[in-house]
mmCIF file of C-alpha atoms in Angstrom:
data_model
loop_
_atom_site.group_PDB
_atom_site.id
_atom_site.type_symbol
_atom_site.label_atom_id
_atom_site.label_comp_id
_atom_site.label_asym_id
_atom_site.label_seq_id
_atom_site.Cartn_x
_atom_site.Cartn_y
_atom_site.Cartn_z
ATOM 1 C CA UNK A 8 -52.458 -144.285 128.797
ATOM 2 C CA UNK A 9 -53.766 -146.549 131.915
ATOM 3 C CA UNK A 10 -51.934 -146.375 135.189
ATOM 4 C CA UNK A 11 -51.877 -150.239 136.101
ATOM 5 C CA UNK A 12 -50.562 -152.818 138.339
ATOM 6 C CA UNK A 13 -50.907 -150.481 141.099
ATOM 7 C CA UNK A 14 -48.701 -151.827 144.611
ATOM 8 C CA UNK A 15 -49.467 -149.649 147.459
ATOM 9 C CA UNK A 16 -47.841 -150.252 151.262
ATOM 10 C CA UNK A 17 -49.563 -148.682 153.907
ATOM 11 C CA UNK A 18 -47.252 -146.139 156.224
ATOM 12 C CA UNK A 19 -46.871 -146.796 160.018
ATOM 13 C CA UNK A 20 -44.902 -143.213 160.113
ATOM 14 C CA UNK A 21 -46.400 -140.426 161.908
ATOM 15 C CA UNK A 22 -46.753 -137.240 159.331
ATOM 16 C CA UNK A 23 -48.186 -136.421 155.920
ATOM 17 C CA UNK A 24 -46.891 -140.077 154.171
ATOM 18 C CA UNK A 25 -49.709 -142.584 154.222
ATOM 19 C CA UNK A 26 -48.516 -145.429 151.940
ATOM 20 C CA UNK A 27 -45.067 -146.144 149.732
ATOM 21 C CA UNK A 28 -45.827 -148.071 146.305
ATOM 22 C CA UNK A 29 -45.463 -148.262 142.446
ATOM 23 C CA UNK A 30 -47.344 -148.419 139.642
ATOM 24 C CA UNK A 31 -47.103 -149.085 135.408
ATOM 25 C CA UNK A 32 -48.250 -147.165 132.484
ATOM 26 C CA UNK A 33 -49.994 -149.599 129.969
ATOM 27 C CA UNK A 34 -47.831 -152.519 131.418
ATOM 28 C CA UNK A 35 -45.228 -151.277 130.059
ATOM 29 C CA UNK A 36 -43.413 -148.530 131.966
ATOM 30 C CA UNK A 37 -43.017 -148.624 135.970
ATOM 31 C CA UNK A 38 -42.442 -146.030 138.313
ATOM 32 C CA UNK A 39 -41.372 -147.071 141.683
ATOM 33 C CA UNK A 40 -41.106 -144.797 144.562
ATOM 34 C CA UNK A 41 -43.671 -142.811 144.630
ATOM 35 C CA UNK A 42 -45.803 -142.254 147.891
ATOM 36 C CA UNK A 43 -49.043 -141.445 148.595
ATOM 37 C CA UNK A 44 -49.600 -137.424 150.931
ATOM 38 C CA UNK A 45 -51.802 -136.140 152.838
ATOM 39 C CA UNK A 46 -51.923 -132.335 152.755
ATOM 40 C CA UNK A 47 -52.956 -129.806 155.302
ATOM 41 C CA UNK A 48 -56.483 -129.978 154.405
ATOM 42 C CA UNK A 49 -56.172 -133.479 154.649
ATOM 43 C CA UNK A 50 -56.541 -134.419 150.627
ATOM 44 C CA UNK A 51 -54.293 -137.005 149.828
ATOM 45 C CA UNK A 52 -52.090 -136.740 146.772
ATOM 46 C CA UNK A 53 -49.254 -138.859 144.552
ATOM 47 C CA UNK A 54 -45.785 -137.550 145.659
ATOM 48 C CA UNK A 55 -43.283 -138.929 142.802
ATOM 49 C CA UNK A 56 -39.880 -140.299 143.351
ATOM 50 C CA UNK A 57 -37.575 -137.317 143.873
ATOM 51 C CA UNK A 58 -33.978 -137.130 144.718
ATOM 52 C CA UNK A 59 -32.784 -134.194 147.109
ATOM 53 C CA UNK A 60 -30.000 -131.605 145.201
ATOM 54 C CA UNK A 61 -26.893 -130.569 146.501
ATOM 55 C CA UNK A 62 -29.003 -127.190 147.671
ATOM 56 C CA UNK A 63 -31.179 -129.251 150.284
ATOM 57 C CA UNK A 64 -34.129 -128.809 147.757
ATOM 58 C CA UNK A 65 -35.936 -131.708 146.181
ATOM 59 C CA UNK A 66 -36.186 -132.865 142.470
ATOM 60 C CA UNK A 67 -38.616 -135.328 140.665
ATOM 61 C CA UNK A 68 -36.658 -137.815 139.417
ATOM 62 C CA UNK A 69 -40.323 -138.823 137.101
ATOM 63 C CA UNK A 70 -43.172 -137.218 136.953
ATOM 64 C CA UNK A 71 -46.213 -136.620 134.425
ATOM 65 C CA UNK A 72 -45.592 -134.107 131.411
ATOM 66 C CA UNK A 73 -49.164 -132.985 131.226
ATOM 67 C CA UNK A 74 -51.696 -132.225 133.875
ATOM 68 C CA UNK A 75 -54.377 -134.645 132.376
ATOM 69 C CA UNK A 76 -51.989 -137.769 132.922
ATOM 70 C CA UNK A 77 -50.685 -136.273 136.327
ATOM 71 C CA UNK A 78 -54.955 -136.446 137.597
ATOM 72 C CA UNK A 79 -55.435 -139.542 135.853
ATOM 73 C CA UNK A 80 -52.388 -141.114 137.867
ATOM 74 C CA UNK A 81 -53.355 -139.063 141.345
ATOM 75 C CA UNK A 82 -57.355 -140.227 140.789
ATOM 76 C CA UNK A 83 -56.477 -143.968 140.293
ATOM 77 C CA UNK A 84 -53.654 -144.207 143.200
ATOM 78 C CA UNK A 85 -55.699 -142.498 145.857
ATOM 79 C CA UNK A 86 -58.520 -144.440 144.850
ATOM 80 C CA UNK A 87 -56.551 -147.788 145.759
ATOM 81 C CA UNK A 88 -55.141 -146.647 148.418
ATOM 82 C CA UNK A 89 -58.670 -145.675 150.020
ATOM 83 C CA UNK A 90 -58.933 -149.600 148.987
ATOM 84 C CA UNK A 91 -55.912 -150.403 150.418
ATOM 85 C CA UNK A 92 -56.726 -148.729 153.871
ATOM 86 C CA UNK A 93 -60.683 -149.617 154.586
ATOM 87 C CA UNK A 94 -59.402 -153.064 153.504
ATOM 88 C CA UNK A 95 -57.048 -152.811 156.412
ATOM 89 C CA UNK A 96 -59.334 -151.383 158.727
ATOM 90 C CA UNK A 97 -61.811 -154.101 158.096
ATOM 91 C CA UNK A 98 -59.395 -156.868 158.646
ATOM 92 C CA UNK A 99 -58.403 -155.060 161.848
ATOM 93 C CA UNK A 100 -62.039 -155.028 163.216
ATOM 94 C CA UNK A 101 -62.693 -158.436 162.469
ATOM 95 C CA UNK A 102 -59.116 -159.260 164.211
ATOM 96 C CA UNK A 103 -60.507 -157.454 167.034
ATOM 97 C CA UNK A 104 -63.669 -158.944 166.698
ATOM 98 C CA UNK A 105 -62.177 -162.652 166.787
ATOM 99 C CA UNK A 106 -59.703 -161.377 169.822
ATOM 100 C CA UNK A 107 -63.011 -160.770 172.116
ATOM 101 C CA UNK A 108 -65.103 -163.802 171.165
ATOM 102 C CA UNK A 109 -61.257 -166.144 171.902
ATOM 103 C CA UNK A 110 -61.379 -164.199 175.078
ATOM 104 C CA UNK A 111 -64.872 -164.627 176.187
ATOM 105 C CA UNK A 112 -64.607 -167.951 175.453
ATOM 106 C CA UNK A 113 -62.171 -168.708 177.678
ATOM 107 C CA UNK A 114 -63.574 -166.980 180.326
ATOM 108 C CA UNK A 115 -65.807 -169.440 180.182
ATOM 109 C CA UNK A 116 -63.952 -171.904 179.965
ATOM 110 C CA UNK A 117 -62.171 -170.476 183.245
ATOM 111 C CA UNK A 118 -65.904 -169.832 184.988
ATOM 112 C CA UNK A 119 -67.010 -173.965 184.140
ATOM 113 C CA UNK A 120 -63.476 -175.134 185.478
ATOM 114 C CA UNK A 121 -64.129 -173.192 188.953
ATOM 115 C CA UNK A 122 -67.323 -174.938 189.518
#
């Protein structure tokens, strides 16, 4: 089986949730719900969709029969959402990057209009 069509969302939320997102099995089967951790160590791992029971404990709702599919769906969603996130992070440095240049610019501007 190949986990495609990966959809990750980056999480704005403080805590161990870094991104929300889906994903398909052969194109055929899609899981929704399913976020990607961060444990204490700070490893990030798949959290599937769970539902909470009438004890206050949670329940997967899906979730991988064998430990072989469960790595091969954990390895190929953390590696997007590594992607995901330095993809991000470069598209806020060079946001931050054209933010000083607009600035300097119009100082400037500002210094050639006092003149």
């Amino acid at each position: 089986m190949e986990v495609t069509d990966i959809r990750l969302s980056l999480s704005n939320r403080e805590g161990g949730t870094k991104a929300f997102g889906s994903f398909s099995l052969d194109g055929a089967f899609a899981v929704r719900g399913i976020r990607v951790m961060e444990d204490k160590n700070g490893k990030n791992f798949v959290a599937f969709p769970s539902r909470m029971k009438s004890d206050g404990s949670y329940e997967d709702i899906a979730f991988p029969l064998s430990k072989e599919l469960y790595h091969k769906i954990d390895d190929a969603i953390v590696a997007e959402y590594q992607k995901v996130k330095e993809e991000k992070q470069e598209q806020s440095e060079d946001q931050a990057v054209e933010q000083e240049q607009a600035a300097a610019q119009e100082a400037s501007k500002k210094r050639g209009r006092s003149k």
